[in-house]
Short mmCIF file of C-alpha atoms in Angstrom, two decimals:
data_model
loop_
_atom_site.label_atom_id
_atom_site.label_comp_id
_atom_site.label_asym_id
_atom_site.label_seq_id
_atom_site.Cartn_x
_atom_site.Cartn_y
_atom_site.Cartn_z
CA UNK A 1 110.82 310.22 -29.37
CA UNK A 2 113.36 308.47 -31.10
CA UNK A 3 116.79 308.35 -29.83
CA UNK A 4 118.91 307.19 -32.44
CA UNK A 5 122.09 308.60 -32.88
CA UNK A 6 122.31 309.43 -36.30
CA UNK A 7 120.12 312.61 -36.02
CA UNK A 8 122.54 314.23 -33.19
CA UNK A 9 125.64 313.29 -34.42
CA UNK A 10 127.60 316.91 -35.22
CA UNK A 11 130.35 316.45 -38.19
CA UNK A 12 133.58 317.01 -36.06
CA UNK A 13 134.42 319.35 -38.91
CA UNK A 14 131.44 321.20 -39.78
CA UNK A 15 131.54 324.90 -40.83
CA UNK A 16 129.83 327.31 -38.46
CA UNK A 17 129.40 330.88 -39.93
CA UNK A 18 128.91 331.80 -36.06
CA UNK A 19 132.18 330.05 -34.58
CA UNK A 20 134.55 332.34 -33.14
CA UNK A 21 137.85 331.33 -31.48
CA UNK A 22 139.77 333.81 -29.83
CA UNK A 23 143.64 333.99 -31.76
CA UNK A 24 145.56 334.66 -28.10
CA UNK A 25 145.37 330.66 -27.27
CA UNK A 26 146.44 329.61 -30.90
CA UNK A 27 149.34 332.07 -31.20
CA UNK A 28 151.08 331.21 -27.98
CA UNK A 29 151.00 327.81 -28.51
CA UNK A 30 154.16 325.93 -29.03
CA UNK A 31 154.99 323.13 -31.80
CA UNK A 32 155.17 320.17 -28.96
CA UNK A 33 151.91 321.69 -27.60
CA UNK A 34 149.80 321.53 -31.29
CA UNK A 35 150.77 317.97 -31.37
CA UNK A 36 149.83 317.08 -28.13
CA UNK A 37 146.13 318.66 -28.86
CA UNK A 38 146.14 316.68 -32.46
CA UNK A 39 146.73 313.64 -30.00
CA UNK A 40 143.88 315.15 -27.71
CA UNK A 41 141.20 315.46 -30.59
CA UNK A 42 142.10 312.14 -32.28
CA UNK A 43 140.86 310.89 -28.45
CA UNK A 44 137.80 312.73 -28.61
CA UNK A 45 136.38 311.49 -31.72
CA UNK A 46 137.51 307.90 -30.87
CA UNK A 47 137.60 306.96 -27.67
CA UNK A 48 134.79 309.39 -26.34
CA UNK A 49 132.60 311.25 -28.60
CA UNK A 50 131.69 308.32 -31.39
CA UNK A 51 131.51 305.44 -28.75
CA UNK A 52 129.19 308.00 -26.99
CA UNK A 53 126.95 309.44 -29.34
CA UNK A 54 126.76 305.18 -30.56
CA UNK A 55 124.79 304.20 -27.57
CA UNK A 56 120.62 305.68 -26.62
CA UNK A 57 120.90 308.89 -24.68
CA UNK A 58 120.61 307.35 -21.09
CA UNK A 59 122.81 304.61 -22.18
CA UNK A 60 125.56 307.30 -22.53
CA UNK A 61 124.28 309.36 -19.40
CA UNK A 62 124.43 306.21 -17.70
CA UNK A 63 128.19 305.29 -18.59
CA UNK A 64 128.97 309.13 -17.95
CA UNK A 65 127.62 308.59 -14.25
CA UNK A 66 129.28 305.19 -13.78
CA UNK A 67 132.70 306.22 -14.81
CA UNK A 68 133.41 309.62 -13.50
CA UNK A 69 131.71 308.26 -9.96
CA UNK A 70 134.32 305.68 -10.37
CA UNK A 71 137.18 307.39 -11.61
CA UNK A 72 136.50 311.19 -10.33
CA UNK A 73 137.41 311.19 -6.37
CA UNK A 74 140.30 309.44 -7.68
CA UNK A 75 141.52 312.21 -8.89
CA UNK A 76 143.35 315.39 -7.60
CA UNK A 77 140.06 317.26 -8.23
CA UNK A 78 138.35 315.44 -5.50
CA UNK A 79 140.53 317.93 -3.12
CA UNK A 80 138.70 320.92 -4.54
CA UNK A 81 135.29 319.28 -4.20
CA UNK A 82 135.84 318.00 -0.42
CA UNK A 83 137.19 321.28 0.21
CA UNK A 84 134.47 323.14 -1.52
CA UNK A 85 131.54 321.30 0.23
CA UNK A 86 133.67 321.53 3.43
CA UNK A 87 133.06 325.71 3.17
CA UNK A 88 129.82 325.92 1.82
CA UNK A 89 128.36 323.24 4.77
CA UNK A 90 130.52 323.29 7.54
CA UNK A 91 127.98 321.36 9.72
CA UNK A 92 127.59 318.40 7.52
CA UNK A 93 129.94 315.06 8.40
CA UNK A 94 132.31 313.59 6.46
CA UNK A 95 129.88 310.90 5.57
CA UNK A 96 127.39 313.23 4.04
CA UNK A 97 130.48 315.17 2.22
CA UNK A 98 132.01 312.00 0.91
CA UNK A 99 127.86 311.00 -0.40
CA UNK A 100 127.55 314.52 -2.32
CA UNK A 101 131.13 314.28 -3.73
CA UNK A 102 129.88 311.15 -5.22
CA UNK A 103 126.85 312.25 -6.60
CA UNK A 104 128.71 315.45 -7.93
CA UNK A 105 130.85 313.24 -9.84
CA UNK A 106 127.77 311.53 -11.21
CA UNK A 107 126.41 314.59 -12.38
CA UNK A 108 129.49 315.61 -13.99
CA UNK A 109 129.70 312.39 -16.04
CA UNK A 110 126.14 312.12 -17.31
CA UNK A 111 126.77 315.91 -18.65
CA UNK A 112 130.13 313.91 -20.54
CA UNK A 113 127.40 311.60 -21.86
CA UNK A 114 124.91 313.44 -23.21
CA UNK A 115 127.00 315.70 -24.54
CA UNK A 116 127.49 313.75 -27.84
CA UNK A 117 123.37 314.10 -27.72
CA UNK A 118 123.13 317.81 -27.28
CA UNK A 119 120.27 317.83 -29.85
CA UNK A 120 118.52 315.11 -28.61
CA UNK A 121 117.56 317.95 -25.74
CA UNK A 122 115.66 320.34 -27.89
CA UNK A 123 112.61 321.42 -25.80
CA UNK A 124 110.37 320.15 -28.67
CA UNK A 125 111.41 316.84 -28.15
CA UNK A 126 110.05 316.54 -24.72
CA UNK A 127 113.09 316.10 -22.49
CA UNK A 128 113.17 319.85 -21.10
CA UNK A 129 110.19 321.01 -18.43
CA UNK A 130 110.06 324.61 -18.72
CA UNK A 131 108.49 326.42 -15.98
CA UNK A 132 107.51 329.96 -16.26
CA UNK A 133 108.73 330.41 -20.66
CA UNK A 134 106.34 333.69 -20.13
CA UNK A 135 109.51 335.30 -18.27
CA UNK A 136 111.76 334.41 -21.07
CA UNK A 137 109.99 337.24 -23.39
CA UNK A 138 112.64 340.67 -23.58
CA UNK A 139 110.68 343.56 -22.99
CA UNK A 140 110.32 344.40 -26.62
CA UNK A 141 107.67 346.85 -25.84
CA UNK A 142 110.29 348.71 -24.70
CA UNK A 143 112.83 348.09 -26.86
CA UNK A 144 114.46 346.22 -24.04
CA UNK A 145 116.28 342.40 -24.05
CA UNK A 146 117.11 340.64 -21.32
CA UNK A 147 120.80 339.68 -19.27
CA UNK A 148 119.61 335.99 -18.70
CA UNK A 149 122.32 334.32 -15.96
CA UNK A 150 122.80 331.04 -14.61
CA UNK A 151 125.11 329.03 -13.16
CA UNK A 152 126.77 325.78 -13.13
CA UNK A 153 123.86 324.04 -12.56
CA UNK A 154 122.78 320.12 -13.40
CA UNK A 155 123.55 319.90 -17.07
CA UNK A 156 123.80 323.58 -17.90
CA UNK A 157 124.55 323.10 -21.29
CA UNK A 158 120.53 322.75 -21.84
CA UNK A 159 120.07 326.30 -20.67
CA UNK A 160 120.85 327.35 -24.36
CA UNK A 161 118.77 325.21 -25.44
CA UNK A 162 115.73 326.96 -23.98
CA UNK A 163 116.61 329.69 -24.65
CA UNK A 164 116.95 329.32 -28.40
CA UNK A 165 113.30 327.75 -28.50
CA UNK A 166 111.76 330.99 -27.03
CA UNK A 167 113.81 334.13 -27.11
CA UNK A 168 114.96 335.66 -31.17
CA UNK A 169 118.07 337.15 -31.77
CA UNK A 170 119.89 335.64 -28.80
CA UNK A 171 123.54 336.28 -27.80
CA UNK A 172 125.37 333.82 -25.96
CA UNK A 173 129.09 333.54 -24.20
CA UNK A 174 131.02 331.14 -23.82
CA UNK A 175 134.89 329.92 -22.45
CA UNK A 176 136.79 328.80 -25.52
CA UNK A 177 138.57 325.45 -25.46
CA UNK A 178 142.22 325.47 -25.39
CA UNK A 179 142.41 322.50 -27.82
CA UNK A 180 141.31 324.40 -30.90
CA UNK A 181 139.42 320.52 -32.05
CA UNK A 182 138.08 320.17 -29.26
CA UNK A 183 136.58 323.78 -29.27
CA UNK A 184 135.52 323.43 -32.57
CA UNK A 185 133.91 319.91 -31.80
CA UNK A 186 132.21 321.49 -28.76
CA UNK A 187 130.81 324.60 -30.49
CA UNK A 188 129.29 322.43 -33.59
CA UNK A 189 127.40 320.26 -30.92
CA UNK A 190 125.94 323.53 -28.71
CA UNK A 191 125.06 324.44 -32.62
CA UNK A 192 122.52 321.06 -32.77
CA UNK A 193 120.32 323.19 -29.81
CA UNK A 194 119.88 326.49 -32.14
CA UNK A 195 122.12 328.90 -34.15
CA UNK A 196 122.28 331.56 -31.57
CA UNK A 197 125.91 332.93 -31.99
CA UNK A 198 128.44 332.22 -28.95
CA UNK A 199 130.70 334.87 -27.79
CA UNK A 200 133.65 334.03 -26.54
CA UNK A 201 134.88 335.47 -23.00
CA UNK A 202 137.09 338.13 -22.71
CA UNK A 203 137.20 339.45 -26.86
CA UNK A 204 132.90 338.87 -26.96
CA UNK A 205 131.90 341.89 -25.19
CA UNK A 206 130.93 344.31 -27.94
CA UNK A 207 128.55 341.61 -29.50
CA UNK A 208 127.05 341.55 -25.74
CA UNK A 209 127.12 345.37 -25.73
CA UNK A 210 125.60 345.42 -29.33
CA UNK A 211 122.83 342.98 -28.64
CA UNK A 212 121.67 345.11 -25.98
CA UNK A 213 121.79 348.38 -27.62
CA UNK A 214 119.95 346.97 -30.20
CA UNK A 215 117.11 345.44 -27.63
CA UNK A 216 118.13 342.09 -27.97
CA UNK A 217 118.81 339.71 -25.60
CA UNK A 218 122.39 338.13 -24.15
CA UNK A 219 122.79 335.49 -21.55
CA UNK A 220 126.01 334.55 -19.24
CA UNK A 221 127.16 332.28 -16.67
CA UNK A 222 127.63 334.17 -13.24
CA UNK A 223 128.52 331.61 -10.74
CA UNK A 224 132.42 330.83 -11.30
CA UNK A 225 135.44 332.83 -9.54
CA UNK A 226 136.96 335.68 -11.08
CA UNK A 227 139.35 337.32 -10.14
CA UNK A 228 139.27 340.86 -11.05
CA UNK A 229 135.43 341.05 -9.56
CA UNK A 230 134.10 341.89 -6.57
CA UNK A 231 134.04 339.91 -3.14
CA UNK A 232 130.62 339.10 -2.01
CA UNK A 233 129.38 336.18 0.28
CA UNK A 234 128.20 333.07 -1.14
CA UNK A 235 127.47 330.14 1.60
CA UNK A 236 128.89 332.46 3.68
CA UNK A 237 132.68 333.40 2.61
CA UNK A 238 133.09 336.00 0.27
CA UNK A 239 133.85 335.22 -3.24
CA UNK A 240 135.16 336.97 -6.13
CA UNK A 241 132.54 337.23 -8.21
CA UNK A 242 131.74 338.79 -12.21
CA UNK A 243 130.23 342.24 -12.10
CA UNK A 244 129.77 341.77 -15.94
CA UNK A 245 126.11 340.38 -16.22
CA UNK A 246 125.16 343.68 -13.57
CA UNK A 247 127.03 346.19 -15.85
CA UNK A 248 125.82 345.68 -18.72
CA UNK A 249 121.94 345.41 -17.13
CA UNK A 250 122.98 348.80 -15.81
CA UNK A 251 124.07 350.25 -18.85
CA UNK A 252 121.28 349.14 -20.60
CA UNK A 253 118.49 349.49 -18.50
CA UNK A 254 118.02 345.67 -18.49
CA UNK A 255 116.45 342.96 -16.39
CA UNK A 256 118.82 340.89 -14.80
CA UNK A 257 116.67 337.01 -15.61
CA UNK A 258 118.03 333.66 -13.43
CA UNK A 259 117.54 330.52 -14.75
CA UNK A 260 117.85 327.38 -12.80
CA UNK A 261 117.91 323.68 -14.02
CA UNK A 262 117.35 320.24 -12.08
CA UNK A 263 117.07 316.90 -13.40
CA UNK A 264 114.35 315.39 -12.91
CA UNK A 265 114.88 311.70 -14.79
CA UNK A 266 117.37 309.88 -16.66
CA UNK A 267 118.50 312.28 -19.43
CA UNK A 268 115.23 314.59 -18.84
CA UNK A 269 115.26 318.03 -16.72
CA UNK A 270 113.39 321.17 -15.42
CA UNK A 271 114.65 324.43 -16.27
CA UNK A 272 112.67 326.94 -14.57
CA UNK A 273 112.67 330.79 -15.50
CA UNK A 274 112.74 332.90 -11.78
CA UNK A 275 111.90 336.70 -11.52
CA UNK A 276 114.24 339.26 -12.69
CA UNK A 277 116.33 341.48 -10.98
CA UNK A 278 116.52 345.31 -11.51
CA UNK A 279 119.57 346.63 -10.68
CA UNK A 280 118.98 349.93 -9.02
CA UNK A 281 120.23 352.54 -10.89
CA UNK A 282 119.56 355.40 -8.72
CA UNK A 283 122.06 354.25 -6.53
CA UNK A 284 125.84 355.13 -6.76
CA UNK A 285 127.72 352.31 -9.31
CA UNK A 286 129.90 350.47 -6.84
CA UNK A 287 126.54 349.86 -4.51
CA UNK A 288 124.25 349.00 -7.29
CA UNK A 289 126.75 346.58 -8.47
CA UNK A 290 127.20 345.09 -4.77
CA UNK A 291 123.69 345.21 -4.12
CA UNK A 292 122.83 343.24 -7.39
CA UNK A 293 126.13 340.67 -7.04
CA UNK A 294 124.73 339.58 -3.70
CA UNK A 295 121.16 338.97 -5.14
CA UNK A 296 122.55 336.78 -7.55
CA UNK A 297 125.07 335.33 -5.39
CA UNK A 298 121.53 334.46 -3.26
CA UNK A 299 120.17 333.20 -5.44
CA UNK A 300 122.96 330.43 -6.74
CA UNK A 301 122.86 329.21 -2.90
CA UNK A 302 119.45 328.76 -2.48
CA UNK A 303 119.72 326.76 -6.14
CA UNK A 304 122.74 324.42 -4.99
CA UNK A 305 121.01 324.06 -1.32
CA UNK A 306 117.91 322.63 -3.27
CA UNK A 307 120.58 320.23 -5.23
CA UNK A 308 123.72 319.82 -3.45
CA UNK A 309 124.69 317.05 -5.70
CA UNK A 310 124.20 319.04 -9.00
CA UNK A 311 126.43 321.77 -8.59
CA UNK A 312 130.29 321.66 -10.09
CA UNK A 313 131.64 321.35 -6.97
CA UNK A 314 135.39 320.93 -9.55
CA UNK A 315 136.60 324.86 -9.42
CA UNK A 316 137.87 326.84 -7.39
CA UNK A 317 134.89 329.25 -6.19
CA UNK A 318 136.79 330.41 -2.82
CA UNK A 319 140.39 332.13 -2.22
CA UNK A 320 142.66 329.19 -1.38
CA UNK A 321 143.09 330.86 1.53
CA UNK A 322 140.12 330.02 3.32
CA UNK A 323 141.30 326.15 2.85
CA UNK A 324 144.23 326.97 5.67
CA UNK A 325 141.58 327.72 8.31
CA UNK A 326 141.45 325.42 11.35
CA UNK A 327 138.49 323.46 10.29
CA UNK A 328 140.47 322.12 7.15
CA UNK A 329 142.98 320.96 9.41
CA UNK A 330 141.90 317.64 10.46
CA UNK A 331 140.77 316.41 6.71
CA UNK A 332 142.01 312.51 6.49
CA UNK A 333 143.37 310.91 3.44
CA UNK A 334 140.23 309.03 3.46
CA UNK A 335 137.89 312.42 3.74
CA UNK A 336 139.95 313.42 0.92
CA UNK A 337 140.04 310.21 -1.34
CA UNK A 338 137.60 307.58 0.22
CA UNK A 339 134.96 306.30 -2.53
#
């Protein structure tokens, strides 16, 4: 396969019939702040993206790696991530929590890399593994699609693009970009993996609600905190996490469908398709929803367990909270900030 960068290059300002940007981050924005994202996008194209999308595919994952592993526990992020790993393995030393912090930040900068080469990772092309495709099929017998979930996983940006190779008339989600270039720039590159059409959060729920009345399929990431859902464990602490992805399986008689992804290679991966999960909707709401939260909360863990290292370890999954328990106490500058 050839890797040159021509044929994955997106035009920064290409039209996208599909691309919808919610108007609440635009019309709150102040004059000082549209200049400042002008400055932002100018930046992109420049100094990231076209330098990027210049070099082979594991050229750029390659720099990605070797940057953000320099640069990342650097930064005030590497709090969250010491913090994080702190919670979900309490029994592991600070040597082995500084070693995953790194390779964290490794992962995160080969997904900065090949981002410019999103279409280079078109399952045809031979850099995706795809176990189990067969479980990717909605249940059109029944007139049935499918709530595929997934987390922040690897370089979960390629989960779209397996899913645009096998399932038709796919509905996706998606956080918008403040920076309304950078969105745009974003969106146009996701585009080079198939034209499914990207909802975004909050204003895209009818299109998931219409997909699945009309038997098609949506997908959604599940793994990040939010606040107005529901606290169930994950490695052990509860977490406050989206009830979405269960209530609209509910509503529609759907299979819930996780997806994993590991890499496997420089710039090549394994996305594998796991069972589904049936919300039980003989049971009372509130239970059906717990019952199915913690199945999928389950199932994350045992995902980031397998791959410590490939997890965005960046967010805040936990209430800050549970950082001023004893345990957190006794975290050194150099825990905190050692390379």
């Amino acid at each position: 396969m050839s890797d040159a960068h021509v044929e994955n290059e997106a035009p920064p300002q290409a039209e996208n019939p599909a691309y919808v940007r919610p108007k609440d981050i635009d019309n709150r924005s102040t004059r000082a702040q549209r200049i400042l994202w002008a400055i932002e996008t100018f930046a992109w194209d420049w100094v990231y993206w076209k330098p990027f999308n210049a070099m082979s595919v594991e050229r750029a994952s390659a720099v990605g790696a070797s940057i953000l592993r320099t640069l990342g526990p650097r930064t005030s992020k590497q709090k969250v991530v010491v913090r994080n790993l702190k919670l979900a393995f309490p029994d592991w030393d600070d040597d082995q929590i500084q070693t995953v912090a790194r390779q964290a930040w490794d992962n995160l900068g080969r997904i900065v890399g090949e981002m410019p080469h999103l279409g280079a990772f078109r399952p045809e092309l031979g850099r995706i593994d795809v176990v189990h495709p067969e479980k990717l099929l909605p249940l059109k017998h029944k007139g049935v699609g499918s709530v595929f979930i997934s987390g922040h996983l690897s370089n979960w940006e390629l989960f779209s693009a397996v899913l645009n190779h096998h399932v038709p008339d796919l509905q996706l989600t998606h956080r918008a970009a403040n920076n309304p270039g950078v969105d745009q720039r974003i969106n146009a590159a996701r585009m080079q993996l198939g034209a499914a059409p990207y909802s975004p959060k909050g204003i895209g729920t009818r299109d998931l609600m219409r997909a699945l009345a009309s038997g098609r399929s949506v997908a959604l990431m599940n793994d990040q905190k939010f606040n107005q859902g529901l606290a169930v464990p994950f490695f052990g602490h509860d977490a406050m996490t989206a009830p979405g992805p269960t209530r609209l399986a509910l509503k529609y008689g759907a299979p819930i469908v996780p997806m994993s992804n590991k890499r496997i290679g420089p710039a090549r991966y394994r996305v594998e398709v796991h069972d589904p999960i049936w919300p039980d909707a003989s049971k009372p709401t509130d239970e059906a929803l717990y019952d199915s939260l913690l199945q999928i909360n389950q199932f994350m863990e045992a995902r980031i367990r397998e791959a410590p290292a490939e997890w965005f370890w960046m967010h805040n999954r936990w209430p800050k909270d549970l950082w001023a328990k004893p345990y957190f106490s006794d975290i050194s500058s150099k825990s905190l900030g050692s390379m």
